Short mmCIF file of C-alpha atoms in Angstrom, two decimals:
data_model
loop_
_atom_site.label_atom_id
_atom_site.label_comp_id
_atom_site.label_asym_id
_atom_site.label_seq_id
_atom_site.Cartn_x
_atom_site.Cartn_y
_atom_site.Cartn_z
CA MET A 1 75.15 232.82 -104.73
CA ASP A 2 76.09 233.18 -101.04
CA ASP A 3 74.02 231.78 -98.17
CA THR A 4 72.54 235.16 -97.24
CA LYS A 5 71.15 235.68 -100.66
CA ASN A 6 69.96 232.09 -100.84
CA GLN A 7 68.09 232.47 -97.50
CA HIS A 8 66.51 235.68 -98.78
CA ARG A 9 65.40 233.93 -101.93
CA LYS A 10 63.82 231.02 -99.91
CA HIS A 11 61.57 233.48 -97.97
CA LYS A 12 60.02 235.20 -100.99
CA LEU A 13 56.31 234.77 -101.18
CA ILE A 14 56.27 234.14 -104.97
CA GLU A 15 59.39 232.84 -106.79
CA TYR A 16 60.40 231.21 -110.08
CA ALA A 17 60.15 227.46 -110.22
CA ASN A 18 61.09 225.11 -112.97
CA GLY A 19 62.58 222.11 -111.18
CA LYS A 20 61.17 218.82 -110.05
CA SER A 21 57.50 218.44 -109.37
CA LEU A 22 56.77 219.23 -105.69
CA GLU A 23 60.47 219.44 -105.14
CA GLU A 24 60.27 219.36 -101.27
CA ILE A 25 58.84 215.86 -101.29
CA ASN A 26 60.07 214.53 -104.72
CA GLY A 27 62.02 211.30 -104.29
CA THR A 28 61.99 211.46 -100.39
CA VAL A 29 60.29 208.15 -99.59
CA GLU A 30 62.61 205.11 -99.50
CA VAL A 31 61.39 201.87 -101.20
CA PRO A 32 62.88 198.37 -100.93
CA ARG A 33 64.42 196.33 -103.80
CA GLY A 34 64.19 192.59 -104.08
CA LYS A 35 61.87 192.23 -101.09
CA GLY A 36 58.47 190.38 -100.91
CA PHE A 37 55.36 191.61 -102.65
CA TRP A 38 53.50 192.87 -99.57
CA ARG A 39 56.41 194.64 -98.05
CA THR A 40 57.10 196.39 -101.32
CA LEU A 41 53.44 197.25 -101.89
CA PHE A 42 53.33 198.81 -98.36
CA ALA A 43 56.22 201.03 -99.23
CA TYR A 44 54.54 202.29 -102.35
CA SER A 45 51.09 202.66 -100.74
CA GLY A 46 49.96 206.16 -100.01
CA PRO A 47 49.76 208.27 -103.17
CA GLY A 48 46.63 206.28 -104.22
CA ALA A 49 44.93 207.29 -101.02
CA LEU A 50 45.51 211.02 -101.64
CA VAL A 51 44.04 210.50 -105.15
CA ALA A 52 41.07 208.40 -103.99
CA VAL A 53 39.79 211.13 -101.61
CA GLY A 54 38.91 213.25 -104.70
CA TYR A 55 36.50 210.46 -105.70
CA MET A 56 34.65 210.49 -102.36
CA ASP A 57 34.59 214.20 -101.57
CA PRO A 58 31.38 216.09 -100.55
CA GLY A 59 30.54 216.72 -104.21
CA ASN A 60 29.86 212.96 -104.71
CA TRP A 61 27.57 212.49 -101.76
CA SER A 62 24.28 214.12 -102.82
CA THR A 63 24.53 212.86 -106.41
CA SER A 64 24.90 209.21 -105.20
CA ILE A 65 22.27 209.35 -102.40
CA THR A 66 19.74 211.21 -104.57
CA GLY A 67 20.38 208.74 -107.44
CA GLY A 68 19.52 205.85 -105.05
CA GLN A 69 16.42 207.61 -103.72
CA SER A 70 15.10 208.23 -107.18
CA PHE A 71 16.04 205.26 -109.28
CA GLN A 72 16.82 202.50 -106.78
CA TYR A 73 19.94 200.49 -107.92
CA THR A 74 19.83 201.50 -111.61
CA LEU A 75 22.76 203.93 -111.37
CA MET A 76 25.06 201.39 -109.61
CA THR A 77 26.46 200.66 -113.12
CA THR A 78 27.27 204.30 -113.61
CA ILE A 79 29.37 204.26 -110.40
CA LEU A 80 31.06 201.10 -111.57
CA ILE A 81 31.91 202.39 -115.05
CA SER A 82 33.10 205.78 -113.65
CA SER A 83 35.40 203.95 -111.23
CA LEU A 84 36.92 201.85 -114.00
CA ILE A 85 37.53 204.91 -116.16
CA ALA A 86 39.14 206.62 -113.09
CA MET A 87 41.45 203.67 -112.58
CA LEU A 88 42.54 203.77 -116.25
CA LEU A 89 43.18 207.53 -116.17
CA GLN A 90 44.93 207.51 -112.82
CA TYR A 91 47.25 204.66 -114.00
CA MET A 92 48.25 206.74 -116.99
CA ALA A 93 48.81 209.83 -114.88
CA ALA A 94 51.08 208.05 -112.41
CA LYS A 95 52.97 206.29 -115.20
CA LEU A 96 53.58 209.61 -116.97
CA GLY A 97 55.04 211.06 -113.74
CA ILE A 98 57.29 208.08 -113.01
CA VAL A 99 58.72 207.62 -116.58
CA SER A 100 59.01 211.22 -117.74
CA GLN A 101 59.90 212.62 -114.29
CA MET A 102 57.46 215.48 -115.05
CA ASP A 103 53.94 215.94 -113.80
CA LEU A 104 51.06 216.41 -116.22
CA ALA A 105 51.26 220.20 -116.07
CA GLN A 106 55.04 220.29 -116.68
CA ALA A 107 54.85 217.75 -119.47
CA THR A 108 52.01 219.60 -121.19
CA ARG A 109 53.77 222.98 -120.84
CA ALA A 110 56.98 221.56 -122.22
CA ARG A 111 55.16 220.77 -125.48
CA THR A 112 52.97 223.87 -125.82
CA GLY A 113 53.39 227.66 -126.05
CA LYS A 114 53.27 230.14 -123.18
CA ALA A 115 49.84 231.54 -124.24
CA LEU A 116 48.20 228.11 -124.20
CA GLY A 117 49.97 227.30 -120.88
CA ILE A 118 48.47 230.37 -119.18
CA ILE A 119 44.92 229.50 -120.54
CA LEU A 120 45.24 225.86 -119.29
CA TRP A 121 46.51 227.07 -115.87
CA ILE A 122 43.48 229.52 -115.51
CA MET A 123 41.01 226.84 -116.43
CA THR A 124 42.49 224.30 -114.02
CA GLU A 125 42.69 226.90 -111.21
CA LEU A 126 38.92 227.60 -111.71
CA ALA A 127 38.22 223.83 -111.56
CA ILE A 128 40.21 223.54 -108.30
CA MET A 129 38.33 226.53 -106.73
CA ALA A 130 34.99 225.00 -107.89
CA THR A 131 35.94 221.74 -106.13
CA ASP A 132 37.03 223.76 -103.08
CA ILE A 133 33.58 225.33 -102.85
CA ALA A 134 32.08 221.92 -102.28
CA GLU A 135 34.63 221.32 -99.55
CA VAL A 136 33.90 224.64 -97.90
CA ILE A 137 30.16 223.93 -97.86
CA GLY A 138 30.68 220.35 -96.61
CA ALA A 139 33.05 221.38 -93.85
CA ALA A 140 30.95 224.38 -92.70
CA ILE A 141 27.81 222.39 -92.60
CA ALA A 142 29.58 219.57 -90.62
CA LEU A 143 30.78 222.15 -88.07
CA ASN A 144 27.28 223.53 -87.85
CA LEU A 145 25.70 220.09 -87.39
CA LEU A 146 28.25 218.83 -84.83
CA PHE A 147 28.92 221.96 -82.80
CA HIS A 148 25.90 224.21 -83.63
CA ILE A 149 28.12 226.94 -84.93
CA PRO A 150 26.21 229.32 -87.18
CA LEU A 151 26.90 228.96 -90.89
CA ILE A 152 28.78 232.15 -91.63
CA PRO A 153 31.28 231.72 -88.69
CA SER A 154 31.62 228.03 -89.74
CA VAL A 155 32.57 229.10 -93.31
CA PHE A 156 35.19 231.42 -91.91
CA ILE A 157 36.53 228.72 -89.58
CA THR A 158 37.20 226.56 -92.71
CA VAL A 159 39.88 229.11 -93.65
CA LEU A 160 41.81 228.11 -90.59
CA ASP A 161 42.47 224.68 -92.01
CA VAL A 162 45.62 226.35 -93.38
CA LEU A 163 47.03 225.86 -89.82
CA VAL A 164 46.35 222.10 -90.26
CA LEU A 165 48.29 222.15 -93.47
CA LEU A 166 51.16 224.02 -91.86
CA LEU A 167 51.39 221.33 -89.24
CA LEU A 168 51.27 218.56 -91.80
CA THR A 169 54.13 220.03 -93.89
CA LYS A 170 56.34 219.61 -90.80
CA ILE A 171 55.77 215.93 -90.23
CA GLY A 172 56.74 214.39 -93.55
CA PHE A 173 54.89 213.20 -96.58
CA ARG A 174 54.67 209.53 -95.42
CA LYS A 175 52.75 210.60 -92.32
CA ILE A 176 50.39 212.71 -94.43
CA GLU A 177 49.59 209.65 -96.50
CA ALA A 178 48.80 207.72 -93.35
CA ILE A 179 46.51 210.42 -92.00
CA VAL A 180 44.57 210.57 -95.24
CA ALA A 181 44.34 206.82 -95.35
CA CYS A 182 42.85 206.79 -91.78
CA LEU A 183 40.29 209.44 -92.66
CA ILE A 184 39.23 207.34 -95.73
CA LEU A 185 38.75 204.36 -93.31
CA VAL A 186 36.54 206.61 -91.08
CA ILE A 187 34.33 207.47 -94.05
CA LEU A 188 34.18 203.79 -95.12
CA PHE A 189 33.30 202.61 -91.64
CA VAL A 190 30.51 205.19 -91.21
CA PHE A 191 28.65 204.21 -94.41
CA ALA A 192 29.38 200.53 -94.19
CA TYR A 193 27.86 200.58 -90.56
CA GLN A 194 24.74 202.44 -91.74
CA VAL A 195 24.24 200.20 -94.80
CA ALA A 196 24.76 196.99 -92.78
CA LEU A 197 22.06 198.14 -90.39
CA SER A 198 19.65 198.76 -93.29
CA ASN A 199 19.90 195.11 -94.58
CA PRO A 200 19.67 196.13 -98.37
CA ASN A 201 18.60 193.91 -101.15
CA TRP A 202 22.05 192.65 -102.21
CA GLY A 203 20.52 190.90 -105.24
CA GLY A 204 19.26 194.26 -106.51
CA VAL A 205 22.66 195.82 -105.82
CA PHE A 206 24.53 193.30 -107.91
CA MET A 207 21.96 193.42 -110.71
CA GLY A 208 22.39 197.26 -110.71
CA LEU A 209 26.01 196.80 -111.57
CA LEU A 210 25.12 195.32 -114.95
CA PRO A 211 25.18 197.88 -117.81
CA SER A 212 21.54 198.97 -118.68
CA ALA A 213 19.97 201.42 -121.04
CA LYS A 214 17.83 202.57 -118.07
CA ALA A 215 20.82 204.37 -116.61
CA ILE A 216 20.85 206.90 -119.51
CA ALA A 217 17.08 207.10 -120.13
CA GLN A 218 15.39 210.51 -120.09
CA HIS A 219 12.33 209.09 -118.40
CA PRO A 220 11.02 208.89 -115.74
CA GLU A 221 11.58 212.27 -114.20
CA ILE A 222 11.62 211.91 -110.30
CA GLY A 223 12.39 214.89 -108.01
CA GLY A 224 13.35 217.01 -110.94
CA ILE A 225 15.97 214.57 -112.35
CA THR A 226 15.98 211.78 -114.92
CA PRO A 227 18.33 208.72 -114.93
CA LEU A 228 20.41 210.54 -117.52
CA THR A 229 20.72 213.58 -115.35
CA GLY A 230 21.63 211.35 -112.39
CA THR A 231 24.24 209.56 -114.47
CA LEU A 232 25.80 212.87 -115.63
CA GLY A 233 25.86 214.13 -112.03
CA ILE A 234 27.69 211.01 -110.78
CA ILE A 235 30.23 211.13 -113.60
CA GLY A 236 30.75 214.83 -113.17
CA ALA A 237 31.37 214.36 -109.48
CA THR A 238 33.60 211.35 -109.91
CA VAL A 239 36.20 212.03 -112.63
CA MET A 240 37.89 215.32 -111.77
CA PRO A 241 40.84 216.95 -113.60
CA HIS A 242 42.83 217.90 -110.48
CA ASN A 243 43.34 214.23 -109.58
CA LEU A 244 45.25 213.63 -112.82
CA TYR A 245 47.70 216.42 -112.12
CA LEU A 246 48.09 215.38 -108.44
CA HIS A 247 48.80 211.71 -109.20
CA SER A 248 51.38 212.50 -111.83
CA ALA A 249 53.26 214.59 -109.21
CA ILE A 250 52.99 212.46 -106.02
CA SER A 251 53.88 209.16 -107.91
CA GLN A 252 57.39 210.77 -107.98
CA THR A 253 57.66 210.82 -104.16
CA ARG A 254 59.35 207.39 -104.12
CA LYS A 255 63.15 207.36 -104.23
CA ILE A 256 64.09 205.24 -107.28
CA ASP A 257 67.05 204.84 -109.66
CA HIS A 258 65.85 206.49 -112.89
CA ASN A 259 68.82 205.04 -114.68
CA ASP A 260 67.77 201.49 -113.88
CA LEU A 261 64.85 200.03 -116.03
CA ASP A 262 63.98 197.38 -113.45
CA SER A 263 63.56 200.09 -110.81
CA ILE A 264 61.21 202.06 -113.03
CA ARG A 265 59.29 198.90 -113.93
CA GLN A 266 58.82 198.06 -110.24
CA THR A 267 57.68 201.59 -109.44
CA VAL A 268 55.04 201.63 -112.28
CA ARG A 269 53.81 198.15 -111.27
CA PHE A 270 53.36 198.89 -107.51
CA THR A 271 52.09 202.40 -107.95
CA THR A 272 49.35 200.87 -110.20
CA TRP A 273 48.55 198.37 -107.48
CA ASP A 274 48.32 201.13 -104.90
CA SER A 275 46.09 203.33 -107.12
CA ASN A 276 43.69 200.50 -108.09
CA ILE A 277 43.33 199.26 -104.42
CA GLN A 278 42.54 202.79 -103.17
CA LEU A 279 40.13 203.62 -106.07
CA SER A 280 38.37 200.32 -105.29
CA LEU A 281 37.72 201.67 -101.80
CA ALA A 282 36.36 204.88 -103.32
CA PHE A 283 34.07 202.72 -105.46
CA ILE A 284 32.82 200.92 -102.38
CA VAL A 285 32.21 204.23 -100.62
CA ASN A 286 30.22 205.74 -103.53
CA SER A 287 28.30 202.50 -103.85
CA LEU A 288 27.41 202.56 -100.19
CA LEU A 289 26.21 206.16 -100.60
CA LEU A 290 23.81 205.07 -103.38
CA ILE A 291 22.70 201.99 -101.35
CA MET A 292 21.97 204.43 -98.40
CA GLY A 293 19.63 206.29 -100.60
CA VAL A 294 17.72 203.08 -101.40
CA ALA A 295 17.91 201.08 -98.27
CA VAL A 296 18.38 203.41 -95.34
CA PHE A 297 15.56 205.85 -96.24
CA LYS A 298 12.03 205.03 -97.32
CA THR A 299 11.53 205.50 -101.05
CA GLY A 300 10.96 209.16 -101.86
CA ALA A 301 11.17 210.15 -98.16
CA VAL A 302 14.07 212.55 -98.47
CA GLN A 303 12.74 215.77 -100.11
CA ASP A 304 15.79 217.89 -99.02
CA SER A 305 18.88 216.21 -100.54
CA SER A 306 21.23 218.82 -99.11
CA PHE A 307 23.59 217.70 -96.23
CA PHE A 308 21.17 219.34 -93.83
CA GLY A 309 18.34 217.31 -95.21
CA LEU A 310 20.25 213.99 -95.09
CA TYR A 311 21.38 214.76 -91.53
CA ASP A 312 17.79 215.49 -90.41
CA ALA A 313 16.55 212.37 -92.22
CA LEU A 314 18.91 210.20 -90.22
CA ASN A 315 17.36 211.63 -87.07
CA ASN A 316 13.78 211.29 -88.35
CA THR A 317 12.58 207.71 -87.60
CA SER A 318 9.57 208.14 -89.94
CA MET A 319 11.92 208.40 -92.89
CA LEU A 320 13.96 205.25 -92.05
CA SER A 321 13.29 201.91 -93.57
CA ASN A 322 13.53 199.26 -90.80
CA PRO A 323 13.25 198.80 -87.02
CA VAL A 324 16.96 198.34 -86.46
CA LEU A 325 17.83 201.69 -88.08
CA ILE A 326 15.00 203.35 -86.18
CA ALA A 327 16.27 202.06 -82.84
CA VAL A 328 19.80 203.27 -83.57
CA ALA A 329 18.60 206.65 -85.02
CA LYS A 330 16.87 207.44 -81.69
CA SER A 331 20.34 207.70 -80.10
CA GLY A 332 21.52 210.18 -82.67
CA VAL A 333 24.47 207.93 -83.64
CA LEU A 334 23.49 207.72 -87.38
CA SER A 335 23.29 211.50 -87.94
CA THR A 336 26.44 212.23 -85.84
CA LEU A 337 28.49 209.65 -87.78
CA PHE A 338 27.26 211.19 -91.06
CA ALA A 339 28.50 214.64 -89.95
CA VAL A 340 31.85 213.27 -88.81
CA ALA A 341 32.33 211.56 -92.16
CA LEU A 342 31.43 214.84 -93.95
CA LEU A 343 34.11 216.74 -91.90
CA ALA A 344 36.71 213.98 -92.57
CA SER A 345 35.98 214.22 -96.29
CA GLY A 346 36.44 217.94 -96.34
CA GLN A 347 39.80 217.81 -94.52
CA ASN A 348 41.14 215.19 -96.84
CA SER A 349 40.29 217.35 -99.85
CA THR A 350 42.03 220.28 -98.20
CA ILE A 351 45.31 218.49 -98.37
CA THR A 352 45.08 217.20 -101.95
CA GLY A 353 43.58 220.44 -103.37
CA THR A 354 46.49 222.52 -102.04
CA LEU A 355 49.12 220.11 -103.42
CA THR A 356 47.34 220.14 -106.80
CA GLY A 357 47.31 223.93 -106.84
CA GLN A 358 51.01 224.01 -106.33
CA VAL A 359 51.57 221.41 -109.11
CA ILE A 360 49.69 223.30 -111.76
CA MET A 361 51.10 226.76 -110.72
CA GLU A 362 54.67 225.47 -110.99
CA GLY A 363 54.01 223.32 -114.00
CA PHE A 364 52.13 225.81 -116.32
CA ILE A 365 53.52 229.23 -115.28
CA HIS A 366 56.67 228.35 -113.35
CA MET A 367 55.75 230.13 -110.17
CA ARG A 368 55.85 228.80 -106.61
CA MET A 369 54.23 229.92 -103.40
CA PRO A 370 54.51 228.45 -99.84
CA LEU A 371 51.82 225.81 -99.35
CA TRP A 372 50.15 227.73 -96.57
CA ALA A 373 49.96 230.90 -98.75
CA ARG A 374 48.70 228.98 -101.69
CA ARG A 375 45.97 227.36 -99.47
CA LEU A 376 44.98 230.70 -97.90
CA VAL A 377 44.52 232.45 -101.24
CA THR A 378 42.44 229.58 -102.79
CA ARG A 379 40.28 229.16 -99.72
CA ILE A 380 39.51 232.87 -99.32
CA ILE A 381 38.42 233.07 -102.96
CA SER A 382 36.32 229.94 -102.55
CA VAL A 383 34.73 231.28 -99.36
CA ILE A 384 33.45 234.50 -101.08
CA PRO A 385 30.54 232.87 -103.06
CA VAL A 386 29.56 230.69 -100.08
CA ILE A 387 29.31 233.71 -97.78
CA ALA A 388 27.33 235.56 -100.41
CA CYS A 389 24.91 232.61 -100.82
CA VAL A 390 24.34 232.39 -97.09
CA ALA A 391 23.89 236.16 -96.67
CA MET A 392 21.45 236.46 -99.58
CA THR A 393 19.25 233.70 -98.31
CA SER A 394 19.29 234.67 -94.62
CA GLY A 395 15.82 236.11 -94.78
CA GLU A 396 14.39 232.99 -96.39
CA ASN A 397 13.10 229.82 -94.74
CA THR A 398 15.39 226.95 -93.82
CA ILE A 399 14.64 224.74 -96.82
CA GLN A 400 15.33 227.57 -99.23
CA GLN A 401 18.61 228.32 -97.56
CA HIS A 402 19.66 224.66 -97.79
CA THR A 403 18.54 224.46 -101.38
CA ALA A 404 20.52 227.51 -102.37
CA LEU A 405 23.68 226.06 -100.87
CA ASN A 406 23.09 222.78 -102.61
CA LEU A 407 22.59 224.56 -105.96
CA LEU A 408 25.78 226.53 -105.46
CA MET A 409 27.69 223.34 -104.84
CA GLU A 410 26.23 221.61 -107.86
CA ASN A 411 26.52 224.60 -110.19
CA SER A 412 30.14 225.21 -109.15
CA GLN A 413 30.99 221.91 -110.80
CA VAL A 414 30.45 223.51 -114.27
CA PHE A 415 34.15 224.32 -114.38
CA LEU A 416 35.03 220.68 -114.09
CA ALA A 417 33.25 220.18 -117.42
CA PHE A 418 35.46 222.88 -118.90
CA ALA A 419 38.80 221.61 -117.56
CA LEU A 420 38.43 217.83 -117.67
CA PRO A 421 39.05 217.41 -121.43
CA PHE A 422 42.26 219.55 -121.23
CA SER A 423 43.76 217.17 -118.67
CA MET A 424 42.49 213.91 -120.20
CA LEU A 425 43.50 214.54 -123.82
CA PRO A 426 47.18 215.55 -123.23
CA LEU A 427 47.46 212.67 -120.75
CA LEU A 428 46.25 210.15 -123.28
CA MET A 429 48.35 211.58 -126.20
CA MET A 430 51.57 211.66 -124.09
CA THR A 431 51.16 208.13 -122.66
CA ASN A 432 50.40 206.84 -126.16
CA SER A 433 53.69 208.35 -127.48
CA GLU A 434 56.60 206.16 -128.34
CA VAL A 435 58.88 209.15 -127.98
CA GLU A 436 57.73 209.97 -124.49
CA MET A 437 57.14 206.58 -123.02
CA SER A 438 58.93 203.97 -125.19
CA GLU A 439 58.34 200.52 -123.64
CA PHE A 440 55.93 202.09 -121.08
CA LYS A 441 53.60 203.55 -123.74
CA ASN A 442 49.95 202.42 -123.60
CA ARG A 443 49.13 199.01 -124.96
CA GLY A 444 46.52 198.65 -127.67
CA TRP A 445 43.61 197.87 -125.35
CA VAL A 446 44.61 200.74 -123.07
CA LYS A 447 44.69 203.14 -126.04
CA PHE A 448 41.29 201.86 -127.14
CA CYS A 449 39.70 202.17 -123.75
CA GLY A 450 41.46 205.53 -123.16
CA TRP A 451 40.05 207.10 -126.40
CA ILE A 452 36.57 205.72 -125.70
CA SER A 453 36.71 207.15 -122.11
CA VAL A 454 38.00 210.54 -123.17
CA ILE A 455 35.53 210.97 -126.05
CA ALA A 456 32.56 209.74 -123.94
CA LEU A 457 33.33 211.91 -120.88
CA THR A 458 34.04 214.99 -123.03
CA PHE A 459 30.81 214.50 -124.91
CA LEU A 460 28.70 213.92 -121.68
CA ASN A 461 30.26 216.96 -120.00
CA LEU A 462 29.65 219.21 -122.99
CA TYR A 463 26.25 217.62 -123.67
CA ASN A 464 25.09 218.63 -120.23
CA LEU A 465 26.26 222.30 -120.45
CA PRO A 466 22.94 223.68 -121.80
CA ALA A 467 20.99 222.14 -118.96
CA THR A 468 23.65 223.43 -116.50
CA TYR A 469 23.38 226.96 -117.81
CA GLU A 470 19.62 226.81 -117.63
CA GLY A 471 19.96 225.54 -114.04
CA PHE A 472 21.62 228.81 -113.09
CA ASP A 473 18.21 230.54 -113.41
CA ILE A 474 19.95 233.79 -114.46
CA TRP A 475 19.02 233.97 -118.09
CA SER A 476 16.11 232.92 -120.29
CA LYS A 477 16.31 229.48 -121.94
CA GLY A 478 17.25 230.95 -125.30
CA THR A 479 20.05 233.08 -123.81
CA SER A 480 21.31 230.14 -121.71
CA ASP A 481 21.44 227.91 -124.81
CA ILE A 482 23.35 230.54 -126.87
CA LEU A 483 25.87 230.94 -124.04
CA ALA A 484 26.18 227.14 -123.60
CA TYR A 485 26.75 226.48 -127.28
CA THR A 486 29.24 229.39 -127.57
CA THR A 487 31.16 227.83 -124.67
CA ILE A 488 31.11 224.48 -126.33
CA ILE A 489 32.53 225.93 -129.57
CA ILE A 490 35.32 227.72 -127.62
CA ILE A 491 36.18 224.53 -125.74
CA LEU A 492 36.33 222.49 -128.92
CA ALA A 493 38.60 225.22 -130.59
CA LEU A 494 40.92 225.15 -127.62
CA LEU A 495 41.01 221.34 -127.64
CA ILE A 496 42.03 221.36 -131.27
CA TRP A 497 44.72 223.98 -130.51
CA THR A 498 45.95 221.81 -127.61
CA CYS A 499 46.03 218.73 -129.86
CA VAL A 500 48.01 220.52 -132.56
CA GLU A 501 50.61 221.90 -130.17
CA LEU A 502 51.05 218.56 -128.36
CA TYR A 503 51.56 216.87 -131.73
CA LYS A 504 54.18 219.44 -132.84
CA GLY A 505 55.80 219.20 -129.40
CA ASP A 506 56.14 215.43 -129.71
CA LYS A 507 57.77 215.79 -133.14
CA ARG A 508 60.17 218.39 -131.66
CA PHE A 509 61.07 216.09 -128.73
CA ALA A 510 61.79 213.24 -131.28
CA ALA A 511 64.02 215.55 -133.35
CA GLU A 512 65.93 216.81 -130.27
CA GLY A 513 66.36 213.32 -128.84
CA LYS A 514 64.32 214.05 -125.68
CA GLY A 515 61.79 211.81 -124.10
CA PHE A 516 62.20 208.51 -122.33
CA GLY A 517 62.86 206.60 -125.59
CA GLN A 518 66.32 208.19 -125.85
CA ARG A 519 67.19 207.57 -122.18
CA GLU A 520 65.95 203.91 -122.41
CA ALA A 521 68.26 203.29 -125.37
CA GLN A 522 71.19 204.71 -123.40
CA MET A 523 70.28 202.55 -120.40
CA LYS A 524 70.14 199.37 -122.53
CA ASP A 525 73.51 200.19 -124.18
CA SER A 526 75.09 200.76 -120.77
CA ALA A 527 73.73 197.46 -119.54
CA THR A 528 75.11 195.63 -122.57
CA GLU A 529 78.53 197.10 -121.99
CA ASP A 530 78.52 196.02 -118.42
#
C-alpha cells in the first residue's frame, strides 16, 4: 500500500482493528532492568491510578456517605471487603494483559463466536454509558455549584470535555497518568481535611472494619434503606466491569521483552504493586466518605443525599457536628472543596471511560474510532437521559429535582449488574488456565478467593435486581418482579453460554499450540541452548 492510501486509511472515522490493544500507546513507556526497587516501581506506576479512579467516581459518593449517615461505621467492613476483591480482580486483569498480550475483550473474543462477542460488546457498552451518566451528573452539578451555571447548560458543557481528551492524547500517556494521579491526590486531600476537622471516633472506625452480620441485616430501615441495601449499593458502586477491561489493556503500555521470562515476571510483580497501592488509596477515599457521613454531619441531619444536598449541608452550620467544622464552614471552604473534588472525580473518569470504550470496541467487534469521536458519541448518548430528567422536573420544587437526578444516577447502575459477571467469569477462567498462563496461572488460594468473589458478587447483583426494578416506579410490583426474574434467567443462560464457549476455546488453543504455555516452553528451550 502506498503512502497516499495509507494516509487516507488513517483518517477514516471507523476502521478495522485487530492488532495490539490500544496500539497507539502499547509498549511506549520505557522501564529499567536491574535497578533498585523504588526506581523500578516508579517506572511502572501509573496504570493503577487510572484504574483506581473508577473506584472513587461520583457513583461511590452518595452510597458511602448515606451508609455512614444511616448506620454509623457498620458498613466500613463492606468497603474493606469490596476493596480486597477489587485488588484480586485487578491483579488478574493486569496479569492477563501482560502475559497473553491481549486485553480481556480480545482474549474473550478469541475464544468465543461472533454472535456472543457482539452481545458482550453491547452489554459492556451499556455499562460504560451507565457509568458515564453518573459522571455527567457529577460534573454538571459541580459546575453549577462552583460557577452558578444552570443545570442544562452545565450538562452540555460536559460534552466539551472531548477537547480536554484531544489535548491529553497529544502529550503522551505518561503525562496522562501523572495528571490522573494528581487529581486523585486532590480528592484525597479534600476528604482527609474534612474528616480531620471532624475528629471522628477512630475506635469505632477500626471496629467497623471487622466483618459483622449487621452489615447484611435487613433491619433496621433508616431513610428508606437497610444495611443490606447499603452494602449492595457500595458493592455495586465499587466493583465495575469496565475497570477490568481497562487494566488488561493499559498494563501493556510498558515496553518489555516478551521473549524474556524475567522481564515478564518483573512486569507482573511491579504492576501488581502499582495496582494495590493505588487501590489502597481508593479504599482510603471511600472510607473517608463514609466517615464524613458519620462524623462531619449530625446523625440523620442530611435528608437530601444528592450532591446538592451534601453541598448545602457543608454550608449549613446546624447540620455539622463540632465547633471546628462550624467555624470553617462559615467561610465556605468545606462546600467549595467538596465541589472541586466532585469535578476532579468526573474529569478522571472521562479519561478512563474513553480508553475502555476503545478497548472493548476493538476487542469484541474489531472496530476502531478516534478517541475524540468515541468520546463524543458516548457522552452525547449519556447526556440525553440527564437532559430529559432535568427538563421533566423543571416545574417541581428543588428537592424533587435533586431527588430525580439522584435516582437517575442510582438506577443507571443497573447495567453494571448485567455486565459485571461477563467480565469477571472469563477473567477468572482464563487466568486459571494452564494453557493461557502456564507458570503465571492463579495459585490455589487465588483461585479459591476468585471463585468465592465471582459467585458472591454475581449473586448479590442478581439478588438486588427485583428491588432495583421496583425502584424504577414504572411498573407494578408484580410486573417488576416478572421482568427482574426474566432478566436473571437470561443472564444465567448467557453466562452458561459464555462458560461453554470459553471452555471449548481453551481446548482449541491447547490443540493448536497457542497460549503462553507454548511460548514459555520455547523460551526455556532457547535459554537452555544458550
